[in-house]
XYZ file of C-alpha atoms in Angstrom:
309
model
C 50.652 103.718 121.058
C 50.566 101.542 124.264
C 53.298 102.101 126.939
C 56.070 99.310 127.762
C 57.209 98.853 131.286
C 61.085 97.544 130.994
C 61.313 94.164 132.073
C 64.259 95.006 134.513
C 62.005 97.319 136.350
C 59.510 95.015 138.189
C 56.030 96.463 139.508
C 56.529 96.427 143.479
C 53.718 96.821 145.985
C 55.193 99.387 148.587
C 53.317 99.325 152.046
C 53.345 102.454 153.801
C 55.810 101.724 156.028
C 58.280 101.426 153.150
C 58.803 97.589 153.185
C 57.682 94.937 150.501
C 55.680 92.148 150.918
C 57.181 88.652 151.526
C 59.274 87.651 148.750
C 59.597 90.887 146.932
C 57.154 89.670 144.401
C 55.139 91.883 142.204
C 51.172 92.018 143.346
C 50.057 92.732 139.661
C 51.341 91.521 135.837
C 53.033 93.388 133.571
C 51.168 95.090 131.085
C 51.178 92.844 127.916
C 52.383 94.097 124.598
C 49.427 95.058 122.275
C 50.584 93.964 119.125
C 47.386 94.916 117.442
C 47.355 98.312 118.882
C 50.995 98.931 117.538
C 49.809 97.658 113.826
C 47.101 99.841 113.956
C 48.941 102.912 114.932
C 51.808 102.207 112.311
C 49.060 101.860 109.584
C 47.199 105.267 110.411
C 50.703 107.019 110.367
C 51.355 105.421 107.031
C 47.707 106.481 105.554
C 48.527 110.214 106.907
C 51.507 110.423 104.798
C 50.117 108.684 101.649
C 47.170 111.247 101.997
C 49.786 114.180 102.398
C 51.793 112.972 99.589
C 48.233 112.685 97.345
C 46.548 115.596 98.186
C 49.011 118.261 99.660
C 52.640 118.079 98.806
C 54.998 115.199 97.561
C 58.742 115.285 97.159
C 60.323 114.530 93.802
C 63.885 113.945 92.444
C 65.532 115.090 89.333
C 67.413 112.308 87.434
C 68.030 114.245 83.909
C 69.122 117.468 82.662
C 66.066 118.227 80.595
C 65.193 121.184 82.681
C 68.583 122.499 82.905
C 69.827 125.365 83.758
C 66.936 125.716 86.391
C 66.875 122.055 88.056
C 70.155 120.125 88.183
C 70.748 116.171 88.204
C 70.190 115.572 91.867
C 67.912 118.105 92.784
C 64.979 117.144 95.306
C 62.013 119.449 95.216
C 58.243 119.618 96.617
C 55.433 119.612 94.253
C 52.360 121.249 95.162
C 49.230 118.736 94.613
C 46.458 121.168 94.996
C 47.558 123.860 92.615
C 45.442 122.921 89.805
C 43.130 120.756 91.658
C 42.749 116.756 92.209
C 42.930 114.135 89.242
C 43.696 110.414 88.504
C 47.506 110.969 89.014
C 47.237 113.035 92.391
C 47.276 109.739 94.651
C 50.875 108.734 95.314
C 52.088 105.588 93.142
C 49.332 106.204 90.586
C 46.888 103.713 92.049
C 43.744 105.118 90.295
C 42.856 104.070 86.608
C 43.872 106.888 84.217
C 40.706 109.143 83.540
C 39.681 112.890 82.415
C 37.943 113.934 85.404
C 39.139 116.698 88.016
C 38.147 118.105 91.009
C 38.322 121.760 91.690
C 40.340 122.096 88.365
C 42.298 125.415 87.834
C 44.325 126.168 84.679
C 48.488 126.690 85.145
C 49.976 129.989 84.085
C 52.529 130.435 81.616
C 55.814 129.695 82.922
C 54.824 127.008 85.346
C 56.954 124.056 86.133
C 54.693 121.220 86.337
C 54.659 117.275 86.800
C 52.827 115.297 84.092
C 52.496 111.864 83.611
C 52.738 110.794 79.777
C 49.794 108.648 78.218
C 50.698 105.055 78.029
C 53.248 105.416 80.735
C 53.458 105.582 84.629
C 56.419 107.636 85.081
C 56.292 111.477 86.088
C 57.776 113.938 83.639
C 58.641 117.802 84.842
C 58.137 120.409 82.177
C 57.563 124.012 82.081
C 54.153 125.429 80.382
C 54.605 127.553 77.272
C 50.671 127.222 76.034
C 47.293 127.449 77.554
C 44.119 126.073 76.107
C 42.952 127.696 72.951
C 46.346 129.184 72.224
C 48.264 128.622 68.765
C 51.682 127.702 69.087
C 54.694 126.958 66.440
C 58.415 126.623 66.987
C 60.523 128.547 64.289
C 64.408 128.101 64.540
C 63.965 127.157 68.263
C 61.772 130.152 69.286
C 58.391 129.978 70.445
C 55.702 131.764 68.256
C 52.421 132.356 70.385
C 49.115 133.140 68.704
C 51.383 134.503 65.631
C 53.719 136.662 67.875
C 57.390 135.477 68.634
C 57.889 134.896 72.461
C 60.956 137.273 73.494
C 64.235 135.498 73.892
C 67.061 137.661 74.966
C 70.985 136.314 74.780
C 72.456 136.498 78.205
C 75.944 135.500 79.548
C 76.702 131.664 79.035
C 75.787 129.745 81.993
C 78.243 127.757 84.036
C 76.909 124.322 85.049
C 79.090 121.827 87.350
C 79.574 118.345 85.090
C 77.762 116.391 87.920
C 75.009 118.999 87.784
C 74.304 117.563 84.154
C 75.520 113.696 83.831
C 72.964 111.410 83.958
C 72.471 107.842 82.763
C 71.219 109.011 79.446
C 74.048 111.630 78.981
C 77.280 110.230 80.827
C 79.244 112.934 78.738
C 77.113 116.287 79.107
C 79.789 118.792 78.174
C 80.780 116.857 74.945
C 81.421 119.514 72.191
C 80.987 122.680 74.561
C 83.704 124.600 76.320
C 84.855 122.764 79.316
C 86.539 124.959 81.973
C 88.481 124.845 84.925
C 87.907 127.172 87.793
C 90.443 128.869 90.107
C 88.980 126.393 92.790
C 89.815 123.389 90.312
C 86.450 122.499 89.645
C 85.133 121.726 86.135
C 82.171 123.273 84.653
C 80.596 123.461 81.082
C 79.823 126.770 79.563
C 76.692 126.606 77.588
C 75.437 129.640 75.634
C 71.634 130.724 77.033
C 68.739 132.612 76.373
C 66.094 134.606 78.399
C 62.859 133.779 77.600
C 59.866 136.075 78.744
C 56.037 134.835 78.386
C 53.021 137.312 77.871
C 52.324 137.185 81.681
C 55.975 138.174 82.278
C 57.243 134.851 83.511
C 61.111 134.851 82.659
C 63.388 132.364 83.217
C 66.770 130.927 81.431
C 66.569 128.090 78.748
C 69.312 126.490 76.680
C 68.916 126.145 72.920
C 72.423 126.068 71.464
C 72.087 123.254 68.483
C 69.491 123.293 65.582
C 67.357 120.102 65.777
C 63.997 118.839 64.415
C 62.442 120.248 67.679
C 63.579 123.499 66.657
C 60.944 123.674 63.921
C 57.124 123.026 64.644
C 54.384 123.614 62.713
C 51.423 125.807 64.232
C 48.732 123.649 66.125
C 46.168 125.185 68.397
C 45.943 123.741 71.760
C 42.488 122.088 72.523
C 40.199 122.992 75.430
C 41.277 121.566 78.729
C 44.969 120.790 77.526
C 48.391 122.584 77.613
C 51.524 122.605 76.086
C 54.807 121.663 77.959
C 58.454 121.889 76.843
C 61.565 121.765 78.809
C 64.075 124.427 79.747
C 66.763 122.241 78.185
C 65.473 122.494 74.593
C 67.888 120.479 72.731
C 67.310 117.658 75.439
C 63.687 117.415 76.318
C 61.033 114.792 75.565
C 58.436 117.032 75.762
C 54.954 118.146 73.815
C 57.239 118.769 70.404
C 58.430 114.874 70.504
C 56.027 111.868 69.499
C 54.813 109.392 72.290
C 56.629 106.587 70.591
C 59.719 108.671 71.086
C 59.192 108.833 74.963
C 58.018 112.461 74.566
C 54.536 114.090 75.391
C 53.097 113.296 71.923
C 51.547 117.044 71.576
C 49.420 119.195 74.140
C 48.830 117.063 77.576
C 45.431 116.848 79.065
C 45.029 118.731 82.543
C 43.935 115.580 84.075
C 47.437 114.228 83.327
C 48.904 116.998 85.110
C 49.767 116.201 88.849
C 50.830 119.779 90.450
C 53.034 122.488 90.641
C 56.576 122.422 91.531
C 57.379 124.871 94.102
C 60.877 124.696 95.562
C 64.143 122.763 95.825
C 64.616 121.240 99.176
C 68.227 119.793 98.680
C 70.326 118.574 96.163
C 73.290 115.648 95.687
C 76.107 115.965 93.553
C 76.116 111.876 93.071
C 78.958 111.063 95.310
C 76.857 109.518 97.766
C 76.802 106.066 98.779
C 75.158 103.710 101.381
C 77.242 105.214 104.012
C 75.223 108.052 105.512
C 78.341 110.419 106.221
C 78.581 110.330 102.395
C 75.565 112.427 102.043
C 76.523 114.860 104.030
C 79.842 114.942 101.718
C 77.485 115.166 98.348
C 75.090 117.543 99.630
C 75.364 120.669 97.413
C 75.701 124.360 98.864
C 73.368 126.873 97.951
C 70.600 124.878 96.282
C 68.148 124.550 99.081
C 64.738 126.504 99.166
C 65.439 127.745 95.656
C 62.022 128.837 94.404
C 60.915 127.213 91.164
C 58.311 129.967 90.125
C 59.573 132.331 87.629
C 60.042 135.858 88.424
C 58.077 138.292 86.493
C 59.273 140.930 84.092
C 57.299 144.073 85.244
C 58.058 145.666 81.580
C 56.423 142.625 79.840
C 53.317 142.509 82.428
C 52.764 146.560 81.700
C 52.861 145.899 78.050
C 50.330 143.228 78.306
C 47.980 145.493 80.490
C 48.299 148.242 78.489
C 46.865 146.308 75.234
């Protein structure tokens, strides 16, 4: 960027004897502001940011509770754009026409949390990979049956979630029907039964499945080549591969060309109390949420069982 000489500091030609020329007038004109150079610099910076967002990593915001308890409403996270290669959905704002092409395409792993753009829509969804190309998957009484074998689900203690972590525009009363508990600190939390689900590769994570819905019963299908089956961790409140497109779901297995990247970690999280006042952002910043990895831990026992087969 071109340098500016402040208007209050005139350029003076000072002779060797320390005096000034008669009248003290500057001998050279002040440097002119180069608008073209400034605009070119800003455009270059903007293109660099867009390129980084499109091909390397991009921040995302969680507006709903479909991935509870792992992801809260108000979480901000980073998505790795090159984890599975690049496709039409990689560039920011989805400026490219939808297509089935991929560059350096790779297949996700069981348990990966991914960003996907549903057919006929432009917004990004965030879900978990529960079946890979060629798998047979069914849902029986809420439990995944993968290639004829139930995916283990172990009962664990109920999770305690703050009300603000669950509340969204679609669900203003998220704890309705469940145990509302007031902690000694005065904070109100919702206690929800939880399960620990472990995939064949050992990826293990917590899911919520506390009521019986139609999405708990899905007949077996085979995932086509180049597709994955996705589900939200909040199994009773997720528009995912179990839900038809006309009901805002994913309409079955989704093409890998519609998967825009892998969620890596949470950068920060707001509890929804902030306003336009920047000072309120500090008060609304949740403690303990930053830098949480979104890669599921591996249950080594399950890994060893798979390796022994």
